[in-house]
JSON list of C-alpha atoms in Angstrom, two decimals:
[
{"chain": "A", "resi": 1, "resn": "ASP", "atom": "CA", "xyz": [19.33, 5.02, -15.91]},
{"chain": "A", "resi": 2, "resn": "ALA", "atom": "CA", "xyz": [21.76, 7.32, -14.09]},
{"chain": "A", "resi": 3, "resn": "LYS", "atom": "CA", "xyz": [23.42, 6.15, -10.90]},
{"chain": "A", "resi": 4, "resn": "THR", "atom": "CA", "xyz": [23.23, 7.98, -7.60]},
{"chain": "A", "resi": 5, "resn": "THR", "atom": "CA", "xyz": [25.74, 8.51, -4.80]},
{"chain": "A", "resi": 6, "resn": "GLN", "atom": "CA", "xyz": [24.64, 8.99, -1.20]},
{"chain": "A", "resi": 7, "resn": "PRO", "atom": "CA", "xyz": [26.56, 9.09, 2.09]},
{"chain": "A", "resi": 8, "resn": "PRO", "atom": "CA", "xyz": [26.18, 5.73, 3.85]},
{"chain": "A", "resi": 9, "resn": "SER", "atom": "CA", "xyz": [25.05, 7.24, 7.14]},
{"chain": "A", "resi": 10, "resn": "MET", "atom": "CA", "xyz": [24.02, 10.51, 8.80]},
{"chain": "A", "resi": 11, "resn": "ASP", "atom": "CA", "xyz": [22.91, 11.68, 12.23]},
{"chain": "A", "resi": 12, "resn": "CYS", "atom": "CA", "xyz": [20.38, 14.34, 13.12]},
{"chain": "A", "resi": 13, "resn": "ALA", "atom": "CA", "xyz": [19.07, 15.72, 16.40]},
{"chain": "A", "resi": 14, "resn": "GLU", "atom": "CA", "xyz": [15.36, 15.37, 17.02]},
{"chain": "A", "resi": 15, "resn": "GLY", "atom": "CA", "xyz": [13.47, 18.54, 16.09]},
{"chain": "A", "resi": 16, "resn": "ARG", "atom": "CA", "xyz": [16.20, 19.77, 13.76]},
{"chain": "A", "resi": 17, "resn": "ALA", "atom": "CA", "xyz": [16.12, 19.68, 9.98]},
{"chain": "A", "resi": 18, "resn": "ALA", "atom": "CA", "xyz": [17.65, 16.65, 8.31]},
{"chain": "A", "resi": 19, "resn": "ASN", "atom": "CA", "xyz": [19.30, 17.40, 4.98]},
{"chain": "A", "resi": 20, "resn": "LEU", "atom": "CA", "xyz": [20.10, 14.30, 2.95]},
{"chain": "A", "resi": 21, "resn": "PRO", "atom": "CA", "xyz": [22.27, 14.85, -0.13]},
{"chain": "A", "resi": 22, "resn": "CYS", "atom": "CA", "xyz": [22.29, 12.85, -3.34]},
{"chain": "A", "resi": 23, "resn": "ASN", "atom": "CA", "xyz": [24.64, 13.14, -6.28]},
{"chain": "A", "resi": 24, "resn": "HIS", "atom": "CA", "xyz": [23.38, 12.20, -9.74]},
{"chain": "A", "resi": 25, "resn": "SER", "atom": "CA", "xyz": [25.92, 13.86, -11.99]},
{"chain": "A", "resi": 26, "resn": "THR", "atom": "CA", "xyz": [25.04, 11.74, -15.05]},
{"chain": "A", "resi": 27, "resn": "ILE", "atom": "CA", "xyz": [21.31, 12.42, -14.91]},
{"chain": "A", "resi": 28, "resn": "SER", "atom": "CA", "xyz": [19.54, 12.87, -18.23]},
{"chain": "A", "resi": 29, "resn": "GLY", "atom": "CA", "xyz": [16.95, 15.47, -19.10]},
{"chain": "A", "resi": 30, "resn": "ASN", "atom": "CA", "xyz": [14.12, 12.95, -18.99]},
{"chain": "A", "resi": 31, "resn": "GLU", "atom": "CA", "xyz": [15.00, 11.41, -15.63]},
{"chain": "A", "resi": 32, "resn": "TYR", "atom": "CA", "xyz": [13.09, 12.16, -12.46]},
{"chain": "A", "resi": 33, "resn": "VAL", "atom": "CA", "xyz": [14.62, 12.12, -8.99]},
{"chain": "A", "resi": 34, "resn": "TYR", "atom": "CA", "xyz": [12.72, 9.92, -6.54]},
{"chain": "A", "resi": 35, "resn": "TRP", "atom": "CA", "xyz": [13.11, 9.51, -2.80]},
{"chain": "A", "resi": 36, "resn": "TYR", "atom": "CA", "xyz": [11.89, 6.53, -0.82]},
{"chain": "A", "resi": 37, "resn": "ARG", "atom": "CA", "xyz": [12.63, 5.52, 2.74]},
{"chain": "A", "resi": 38, "resn": "GLN", "atom": "CA", "xyz": [12.61, 2.19, 4.53]},
{"chain": "A", "resi": 39, "resn": "ILE", "atom": "CA", "xyz": [12.01, 1.96, 8.23]},
{"chain": "A", "resi": 40, "resn": "HIS", "atom": "CA", "xyz": [13.46, -1.13, 9.88]},
{"chain": "A", "resi": 41, "resn": "SER", "atom": "CA", "xyz": [11.50, -4.32, 9.08]},
{"chain": "A", "resi": 42, "resn": "GLN", "atom": "CA", "xyz": [9.04, -2.48, 6.82]},
{"chain": "A", "resi": 43, "resn": "GLY", "atom": "CA", "xyz": [8.67, -2.12, 3.08]},
{"chain": "A", "resi": 44, "resn": "PRO", "atom": "CA", "xyz": [9.94, 1.05, 1.39]},
{"chain": "A", "resi": 45, "resn": "GLN", "atom": "CA", "xyz": [7.71, 4.13, 1.51]},
{"chain": "A", "resi": 46, "resn": "TYR", "atom": "CA", "xyz": [7.47, 6.78, -1.20]},
{"chain": "A", "resi": 47, "resn": "ILE", "atom": "CA", "xyz": [8.42, 10.27, -0.04]},
{"chain": "A", "resi": 48, "resn": "ILE", "atom": "CA", "xyz": [8.63, 12.66, -2.99]},
{"chain": "A", "resi": 49, "resn": "HIS", "atom": "CA", "xyz": [9.84, 13.05, -6.56]},
{"chain": "A", "resi": 50, "resn": "GLY", "atom": "CA", "xyz": [10.77, 15.89, -8.91]},
{"chain": "A", "resi": 51, "resn": "LEU", "atom": "CA", "xyz": [12.14, 16.72, -12.34]},
{"chain": "A", "resi": 52, "resn": "LYS", "atom": "CA", "xyz": [13.51, 20.26, -12.30]},
{"chain": "A", "resi": 53, "resn": "ASN", "atom": "CA", "xyz": [11.64, 22.39, -9.82]},
{"chain": "A", "resi": 54, "resn": "ASN", "atom": "CA", "xyz": [11.78, 22.14, -6.07]},
{"chain": "A", "resi": 55, "resn": "GLU", "atom": "CA", "xyz": [8.93, 20.14, -4.60]},
{"chain": "A", "resi": 56, "resn": "THR", "atom": "CA", "xyz": [7.29, 20.05, -1.19]},
{"chain": "A", "resi": 57, "resn": "ASN", "atom": "CA", "xyz": [4.68, 17.80, 0.34]},
{"chain": "A", "resi": 58, "resn": "GLU", "atom": "CA", "xyz": [3.52, 16.94, 3.84]},
{"chain": "A", "resi": 59, "resn": "MET", "atom": "CA", "xyz": [6.53, 14.71, 4.43]},
{"chain": "A", "resi": 60, "resn": "ALA", "atom": "CA", "xyz": [9.50, 16.56, 2.98]},
{"chain": "A", "resi": 61, "resn": "SER", "atom": "CA", "xyz": [10.98, 19.06, 0.55]},
{"chain": "A", "resi": 62, "resn": "LEU", "atom": "CA", "xyz": [13.12, 18.20, -2.46]},
{"chain": "A", "resi": 63, "resn": "ILE", "atom": "CA", "xyz": [15.67, 20.72, -3.65]},
{"chain": "A", "resi": 64, "resn": "ILE", "atom": "CA", "xyz": [17.20, 20.02, -7.08]},
{"chain": "A", "resi": 65, "resn": "THR", "atom": "CA", "xyz": [20.18, 22.09, -8.22]},
{"chain": "A", "resi": 66, "resn": "GLU", "atom": "CA", "xyz": [19.84, 24.11, -11.40]},
{"chain": "A", "resi": 67, "resn": "ASP", "atom": "CA", "xyz": [22.16, 21.77, -13.32]},
{"chain": "A", "resi": 68, "resn": "ARG", "atom": "CA", "xyz": [20.20, 18.80, -11.89]},
{"chain": "A", "resi": 69, "resn": "LYS", "atom": "CA", "xyz": [23.41, 17.01, -10.92]},
{"chain": "A", "resi": 70, "resn": "SER", "atom": "CA", "xyz": [22.51, 16.83, -7.26]},
{"chain": "A", "resi": 71, "resn": "SER", "atom": "CA", "xyz": [19.57, 17.12, -4.93]},
{"chain": "A", "resi": 72, "resn": "THR", "atom": "CA", "xyz": [18.78, 17.37, -1.24]},
{"chain": "A", "resi": 73, "resn": "LEU", "atom": "CA", "xyz": [15.89, 15.86, 0.65]},
{"chain": "A", "resi": 74, "resn": "ILE", "atom": "CA", "xyz": [14.89, 17.98, 3.62]},
{"chain": "A", "resi": 75, "resn": "LEU", "atom": "CA", "xyz": [12.93, 16.69, 6.58]},
{"chain": "A", "resi": 76, "resn": "PRO", "atom": "CA", "xyz": [12.14, 20.02, 8.26]},
{"chain": "A", "resi": 77, "resn": "HIS", "atom": "CA", "xyz": [11.61, 18.80, 11.82]},
{"chain": "A", "resi": 78, "resn": "ALA", "atom": "CA", "xyz": [13.02, 15.30, 12.20]},
{"chain": "A", "resi": 79, "resn": "THR", "atom": "CA", "xyz": [11.45, 12.95, 14.74]},
{"chain": "A", "resi": 80, "resn": "LEU", "atom": "CA", "xyz": [12.62, 9.60, 16.07]},
{"chain": "A", "resi": 81, "resn": "ARG", "atom": "CA", "xyz": [10.17, 7.95, 13.67]},
{"chain": "A", "resi": 82, "resn": "ASP", "atom": "CA", "xyz": [12.15, 9.36, 10.75]},
{"chain": "A", "resi": 83, "resn": "THR", "atom": "CA", "xyz": [15.03, 7.00, 11.56]},
{"chain": "A", "resi": 84, "resn": "ALA", "atom": "CA", "xyz": [15.29, 4.93, 8.39]},
{"chain": "A", "resi": 85, "resn": "VAL", "atom": "CA", "xyz": [17.31, 4.21, 5.27]},
{"chain": "A", "resi": 86, "resn": "TYR", "atom": "CA", "xyz": [16.66, 6.87, 2.63]},
{"chain": "A", "resi": 87, "resn": "TYR", "atom": "CA", "xyz": [17.04, 5.96, -1.04]},
{"chain": "A", "resi": 88, "resn": "CYS", "atom": "CA", "xyz": [17.60, 8.46, -3.83]},
{"chain": "A", "resi": 89, "resn": "ILE", "atom": "CA", "xyz": [16.75, 7.02, -7.25]},
{"chain": "A", "resi": 90, "resn": "VAL", "atom": "CA", "xyz": [16.73, 8.49, -10.74]},
{"chain": "A", "resi": 91, "resn": "ARG", "atom": "CA", "xyz": [14.30, 7.05, -13.22]},
{"chain": "A", "resi": 92, "resn": "VAL", "atom": "CA", "xyz": [13.68, 7.62, -16.88]},
{"chain": "A", "resi": 93, "resn": "VAL", "atom": "CA", "xyz": [10.23, 8.91, -17.72]},
{"chain": "A", "resi": 94, "resn": "GLY", "atom": "CA", "xyz": [8.20, 6.42, -19.66]},
{"chain": "A", "resi": 95, "resn": "ASN", "atom": "CA", "xyz": [6.12, 3.33, -19.31]},
{"chain": "A", "resi": 96, "resn": "ASN", "atom": "CA", "xyz": [7.43, 0.42, -17.31]},
{"chain": "A", "resi": 97, "resn": "ARG", "atom": "CA", "xyz": [10.79, 1.89, -16.42]},
{"chain": "A", "resi": 98, "resn": "LYS", "atom": "CA", "xyz": [11.97, 0.26, -13.27]},
{"chain": "A", "resi": 99, "resn": "LEU", "atom": "CA", "xyz": [13.51, 1.79, -10.16]},
{"chain": "A", "resi": 100, "resn": "ILE", "atom": "CA", "xyz": [17.16, 0.86, -9.62]},
{"chain": "A", "resi": 101, "resn": "TRP", "atom": "CA", "xyz": [17.98, 1.00, -5.93]},
{"chain": "A", "resi": 102, "resn": "GLY", "atom": "CA", "xyz": [21.39, 1.77, -4.42]},
{"chain": "A", "resi": 103, "resn": "LEU", "atom": "CA", "xyz": [22.47, 1.36, -0.81]},
{"chain": "A", "resi": 104, "resn": "GLY", "atom": "CA", "xyz": [20.85, 4.54, 0.48]},
{"chain": "A", "resi": 105, "resn": "THR", "atom": "CA", "xyz": [21.66, 6.68, 3.51]},
{"chain": "A", "resi": 106, "resn": "SER", "atom": "CA", "xyz": [20.97, 5.35, 6.97]},
{"chain": "A", "resi": 107, "resn": "LEU", "atom": "CA", "xyz": [19.61, 8.31, 8.94]},
{"chain": "A", "resi": 108, "resn": "ALA", "atom": "CA", "xyz": [19.66, 8.12, 12.73]},
{"chain": "A", "resi": 109, "resn": "VAL", "atom": "CA", "xyz": [17.56, 10.72, 14.52]},
{"chain": "A", "resi": 110, "resn": "ASN", "atom": "CA", "xyz": [18.81, 11.09, 18.06]},
{"chain": "A", "resi": 111, "resn": "PRO", "atom": "CA", "xyz": [16.85, 12.38, 21.07]},
{"chain": "B", "resi": 1, "resn": "GLU", "atom": "CA", "xyz": [-7.65, 2.18, 1.48]},
{"chain": "B", "resi": 2, "resn": "ALA", "atom": "CA", "xyz": [-6.03, -1.18, 2.21]},
{"chain": "B", "resi": 3, "resn": "GLY", "atom": "CA", "xyz": [-2.34, -1.46, 1.45]},
{"chain": "B", "resi": 4, "resn": "VAL", "atom": "CA", "xyz": [-0.37, -4.20, -0.26]},
{"chain": "B", "resi": 5, "resn": "ALA", "atom": "CA", "xyz": [-0.81, -7.48, 1.61]},
{"chain": "B", "resi": 6, "resn": "GLN", "atom": "CA", "xyz": [1.81, -10.22, 1.75]},
{"chain": "B", "resi": 7, "resn": "SER", "atom": "CA", "xyz": [1.96, -13.61, 3.38]},
{"chain": "B", "resi": 8, "resn": "PRO", "atom": "CA", "xyz": [3.59, -15.24, 5.13]},
{"chain": "B", "resi": 9, "resn": "ARG", "atom": "CA", "xyz": [5.62, -12.63, 7.00]},
{"chain": "B", "resi": 10, "resn": "TYR", "atom": "CA", "xyz": [8.34, -15.10, 7.91]},
{"chain": "B", "resi": 11, "resn": "LYS", "atom": "CA", "xyz": [9.43, -18.45, 6.49]},
{"chain": "B", "resi": 12, "resn": "ILE", "atom": "CA", "xyz": [12.26, -20.78, 7.43]},
{"chain": "B", "resi": 13, "resn": "ILE", "atom": "CA", "xyz": [13.10, -23.70, 5.14]},
{"chain": "B", "resi": 14, "resn": "GLU", "atom": "CA", "xyz": [16.01, -25.97, 4.42]},
{"chain": "B", "resi": 15, "resn": "LYS", "atom": "CA", "xyz": [17.98, -25.76, 1.18]},
{"chain": "B", "resi": 16, "resn": "ARG", "atom": "CA", "xyz": [16.50, -27.67, -1.73]},
{"chain": "B", "resi": 17, "resn": "GLN", "atom": "CA", "xyz": [12.98, -27.23, -0.33]},
{"chain": "B", "resi": 18, "resn": "SER", "atom": "CA", "xyz": [10.28, -25.23, -2.11]},
{"chain": "B", "resi": 19, "resn": "VAL", "atom": "CA", "xyz": [8.54, -22.11, -0.91]},
{"chain": "B", "resi": 20, "resn": "ALA", "atom": "CA", "xyz": [5.79, -19.81, -2.17]},
{"chain": "B", "resi": 21, "resn": "PHE", "atom": "CA", "xyz": [4.92, -16.23, -1.33]},
{"chain": "B", "resi": 22, "resn": "TRP", "atom": "CA", "xyz": [1.61, -14.51, -1.93]},
{"chain": "B", "resi": 23, "resn": "CYS", "atom": "CA", "xyz": [0.86, -10.87, -2.66]},
{"chain": "B", "resi": 24, "resn": "ASN", "atom": "CA", "xyz": [-2.42, -8.98, -2.97]},
{"chain": "B", "resi": 25, "resn": "PRO", "atom": "CA", "xyz": [-1.88, -5.50, -4.43]},
{"chain": "B", "resi": 26, "resn": "ILE", "atom": "CA", "xyz": [-3.88, -2.37, -3.78]},
{"chain": "B", "resi": 27, "resn": "SER", "atom": "CA", "xyz": [-7.27, -2.63, -5.46]},
{"chain": "B", "resi": 28, "resn": "GLY", "atom": "CA", "xyz": [-7.24, -1.28, -8.99]},
{"chain": "B", "resi": 29, "resn": "HIS", "atom": "CA", "xyz": [-3.46, -1.25, -9.36]},
{"chain": "B", "resi": 30, "resn": "ALA", "atom": "CA", "xyz": [-2.48, -2.57, -12.76]},
{"chain": "B", "resi": 31, "resn": "THR", "atom": "CA", "xyz": [1.23, -3.05, -12.13]},
{"chain": "B", "resi": 32, "resn": "LEU", "atom": "CA", "xyz": [2.72, -5.48, -9.62]},
{"chain": "B", "resi": 33, "resn": "TYR", "atom": "CA", "xyz": [6.39, -5.90, -8.71]},
{"chain": "B", "resi": 34, "resn": "TRP", "atom": "CA", "xyz": [8.37, -8.53, -6.84]},
{"chain": "B", "resi": 35, "resn": "TYR", "atom": "CA", "xyz": [11.68, -7.46, -5.32]},
{"chain": "B", "resi": 36, "resn": "GLN", "atom": "CA", "xyz": [14.42, -9.33, -3.49]},
{"chain": "B", "resi": 37, "resn": "GLN", "atom": "CA", "xyz": [16.22, -7.44, -0.75]},
{"chain": "B", "resi": 38, "resn": "ILE", "atom": "CA", "xyz": [19.34, -9.00, 0.72]},
{"chain": "B", "resi": 39, "resn": "LEU", "atom": "CA", "xyz": [20.40, -7.68, 4.12]},
{"chain": "B", "resi": 40, "resn": "GLY", "atom": "CA", "xyz": [22.22, -4.36, 3.81]},
{"chain": "B", "resi": 41, "resn": "GLN", "atom": "CA", "xyz": [21.31, -3.81, 0.17]},
{"chain": "B", "resi": 42, "resn": "GLY", "atom": "CA", "xyz": [18.61, -1.99, -1.71]},
{"chain": "B", "resi": 43, "resn": "PRO", "atom": "CA", "xyz": [15.73, -3.91, -3.28]},
{"chain": "B", "resi": 44, "resn": "LYS", "atom": "CA", "xyz": [16.40, -5.67, -6.59]},
{"chain": "B", "resi": 45, "resn": "LEU", "atom": "CA", "xyz": [13.55, -6.07, -9.04]},
{"chain": "B", "resi": 46, "resn": "LEU", "atom": "CA", "xyz": [12.82, -9.72, -9.86]},
{"chain": "B", "resi": 47, "resn": "ILE", "atom": "CA", "xyz": [9.73, -9.39, -12.00]},
{"chain": "B", "resi": 48, "resn": "GLN", "atom": "CA", "xyz": [7.18, -6.78, -13.04]},
{"chain": "B", "resi": 49, "resn": "PHE", "atom": "CA", "xyz": [3.64, -7.52, -14.21]},
{"chain": "B", "resi": 50, "resn": "GLN", "atom": "CA", "xyz": [1.26, -5.21, -15.99]},
{"chain": "B", "resi": 51, "resn": "ASN", "atom": "CA", "xyz": [-2.16, -6.72, -15.42]},
{"chain": "B", "resi": 52, "resn": "ASN", "atom": "CA", "xyz": [-1.44, -10.41, -16.01]},
{"chain": "B", "resi": 53, "resn": "GLY", "atom": "CA", "xyz": [1.41, -9.96, -18.48]},
{"chain": "B", "resi": 54, "resn": "VAL", "atom": "CA", "xyz": [5.13, -9.92, -17.71]},
{"chain": "B", "resi": 55, "resn": "VAL", "atom": "CA", "xyz": [6.85, -6.61, -18.46]},
{"chain": "B", "resi": 56, "resn": "ASP", "atom": "CA", "xyz": [10.33, -7.31, -17.08]},
{"chain": "B", "resi": 57, "resn": "ASP", "atom": "CA", "xyz": [11.77, -10.53, -15.69]},
{"chain": "B", "resi": 58, "resn": "SER", "atom": "CA", "xyz": [15.37, -9.95, -16.74]},
{"chain": "B", "resi": 59, "resn": "GLN", "atom": "CA", "xyz": [16.74, -10.46, -13.21]},
{"chain": "B", "resi": 60, "resn": "LEU", "atom": "CA", "xyz": [14.58, -13.42, -12.26]},
{"chain": "B", "resi": 61, "resn": "PRO", "atom": "CA", "xyz": [16.64, -16.64, -11.88]},
{"chain": "B", "resi": 62, "resn": "LYS", "atom": "CA", "xyz": [14.30, -18.62, -14.04]},
{"chain": "B", "resi": 63, "resn": "ASP", "atom": "CA", "xyz": [15.90, -21.99, -13.30]},
{"chain": "B", "resi": 64, "resn": "ARG", "atom": "CA", "xyz": [14.50, -21.83, -9.77]},
{"chain": "B", "resi": 65, "resn": "PHE", "atom": "CA", "xyz": [12.17, -18.83, -9.47]},
{"chain": "B", "resi": 66, "resn": "SER", "atom": "CA", "xyz": [8.72, -18.52, -11.01]},
{"chain": "B", "resi": 67, "resn": "ALA", "atom": "CA", "xyz": [5.91, -16.04, -10.61]},
{"chain": "B", "resi": 68, "resn": "GLU", "atom": "CA", "xyz": [2.38, -15.72, -11.86]},
{"chain": "B", "resi": 69, "resn": "ARG", "atom": "CA", "xyz": [-0.46, -13.25, -11.78]},
{"chain": "B", "resi": 70, "resn": "LEU", "atom": "CA", "xyz": [-3.19, -15.25, -13.47]},
{"chain": "B", "resi": 71, "resn": "LYS", "atom": "CA", "xyz": [-6.21, -12.97, -13.09]},
{"chain": "B", "resi": 72, "resn": "GLY", "atom": "CA", "xyz": [-4.33, -9.70, -13.07]},
{"chain": "B", "resi": 73, "resn": "VAL", "atom": "CA", "xyz": [-4.89, -9.22, -9.35]},
{"chain": "B", "resi": 74, "resn": "ASP", "atom": "CA", "xyz": [-2.95, -11.21, -6.75]},
{"chain": "B", "resi": 75, "resn": "SER", "atom": "CA", "xyz": [0.34, -12.90, -7.43]},
{"chain": "B", "resi": 76, "resn": "THR", "atom": "CA", "xyz": [2.48, -15.80, -6.27]},
{"chain": "B", "resi": 77, "resn": "LEU", "atom": "CA", "xyz": [6.28, -16.04, -6.29]},
{"chain": "B", "resi": 78, "resn": "LYS", "atom": "CA", "xyz": [7.79, -19.51, -5.98]},
{"chain": "B", "resi": 79, "resn": "ILE", "atom": "CA", "xyz": [11.31, -20.76, -5.37]},
{"chain": "B", "resi": 80, "resn": "GLN", "atom": "CA", "xyz": [12.10, -24.38, -6.19]},
{"chain": "B", "resi": 81, "resn": "PRO", "atom": "CA", "xyz": [14.59, -25.56, -5.05]},
{"chain": "B", "resi": 82, "resn": "ALA", "atom": "CA", "xyz": [15.82, -22.95, -2.58]},
{"chain": "B", "resi": 83, "resn": "LYS", "atom": "CA", "xyz": [19.51, -22.18, -2.08]},
{"chain": "B", "resi": 84, "resn": "LEU", "atom": "CA", "xyz": [21.25, -20.61, 0.88]},
{"chain": "B", "resi": 85, "resn": "GLU", "atom": "CA", "xyz": [21.78, -17.39, -1.08]},
{"chain": "B", "resi": 86, "resn": "ASP", "atom": "CA", "xyz": [18.02, -16.97, -1.47]},
{"chain": "B", "resi": 87, "resn": "SER", "atom": "CA", "xyz": [17.81, -15.86, 2.15]},
{"chain": "B", "resi": 88, "resn": "ALA", "atom": "CA", "xyz": [16.37, -12.37, 1.86]},
{"chain": "B", "resi": 89, "resn": "VAL", "atom": "CA", "xyz": [13.25, -10.27, 2.26]},
{"chain": "B", "resi": 90, "resn": "TYR", "atom": "CA", "xyz": [10.86, -10.61, -0.66]},
{"chain": "B", "resi": 91, "resn": "LEU", "atom": "CA", "xyz": [8.90, -7.43, -1.23]},
{"chain": "B", "resi": 92, "resn": "CYS", "atom": "CA", "xyz": [5.80, -6.98, -3.30]},
{"chain": "B", "resi": 93, "resn": "ALA", "atom": "CA", "xyz": [4.79, -3.56, -4.60]},
{"chain": "B", "resi": 94, "resn": "SER", "atom": "CA", "xyz": [2.02, -2.22, -6.79]},
{"chain": "B", "resi": 95, "resn": "SER", "atom": "CA", "xyz": [1.34, 0.93, -8.74]},
{"chain": "B", "resi": 96, "resn": "HIS", "atom": "CA", "xyz": [-1.80, 2.32, -10.29]},
{"chain": "B", "resi": 97, "resn": "GLY", "atom": "CA", "xyz": [-0.67, 2.49, -13.91]},
{"chain": "B", "resi": 98, "resn": "THR", "atom": "CA", "xyz": [2.43, 2.45, -15.99]},
{"chain": "B", "resi": 99, "resn": "SER", "atom": "CA", "xyz": [3.33, 6.11, -16.38]},
{"chain": "B", "resi": 100, "resn": "GLY", "atom": "CA", "xyz": [6.87, 7.21, -15.82]},
{"chain": "B", "resi": 101, "resn": "THR", "atom": "CA", "xyz": [6.10, 8.94, -12.54]},
{"chain": "B", "resi": 102, "resn": "ASP", "atom": "CA", "xyz": [3.92, 6.20, -11.09]},
{"chain": "B", "resi": 103, "resn": "THR", "atom": "CA", "xyz": [4.39, 5.78, -7.34]},
{"chain": "B", "resi": 104, "resn": "GLN", "atom": "CA", "xyz": [5.07, 2.27, -6.05]},
{"chain": "B", "resi": 105, "resn": "TYR", "atom": "CA", "xyz": [3.43, 1.12, -2.82]},
{"chain": "B", "resi": 106, "resn": "PHE", "atom": "CA", "xyz": [5.13, -1.67, -0.92]},
{"chain": "B", "resi": 107, "resn": "GLY", "atom": "CA", "xyz": [3.93, -4.46, 1.29]},
{"chain": "B", "resi": 108, "resn": "PRO", "atom": "CA", "xyz": [5.67, -5.42, 4.55]},
{"chain": "B", "resi": 109, "resn": "GLY", "atom": "CA", "xyz": [7.68, -8.20, 2.89]},
{"chain": "B", "resi": 110, "resn": "THR", "atom": "CA", "xyz": [8.32, -11.86, 3.60]},
{"chain": "B", "resi": 111, "resn": "ARG", "atom": "CA", "xyz": [11.57, -12.68, 5.37]},
{"chain": "B", "resi": 112, "resn": "LEU", "atom": "CA", "xyz": [12.93, -15.98, 4.04]},
{"chain": "B", "resi": 113, "resn": "THR", "atom": "CA", "xyz": [15.66, -17.87, 5.84]},
{"chain": "B", "resi": 114, "resn": "VAL", "atom": "CA", "xyz": [17.19, -20.85, 4.04]},
{"chain": "B", "resi": 115, "resn": "LEU", "atom": "CA", "xyz": [19.17, -23.20, 6.30]}
]
């Protein structure tokens, strides 16, 4: 499975959009991009995933570049409760393929 | 819908002692995962079950760690004997099936401290 590169930390003002980048330059055509987040002292929480097209749900939007070598997770109106570590993971499509977690980006949303 | 349940939430033991963690996945979820998360790192998969069979245990230290999911529902992870480096949060997750895009749902974890 391809590796990902994320900045170790980011800051965002409350109410503003948080844009979290992820580089996955060695991604293969059959690998999805997943985003999870982990709030302090909790288990990770699924946010969103995508293959080629941009995706949006009630939590966030995922923008994947045309060459699929990078992506951006967008939290449109960040709140203090969005302070967490955000993990970008690429995963091969297919049964029983595990998630390989990196160090993630620690996002601090400031009042 | 109830989430993934884990117990205990916290455990402190001395090295060379034994410890067991319990996980009850979301009802109907066929796949269950145990992860180890050391402070400051991402989770590392220890073992993955599909129903009551092991799919992947390649990163499980089998000389001291064991896990079972006898009836394909809840699961137990055991460490015997514990070492200082086993201090970590042990996370259980479950997913509905085994498709490539299957979402994993995590429990709150058990924080283990080995003294």
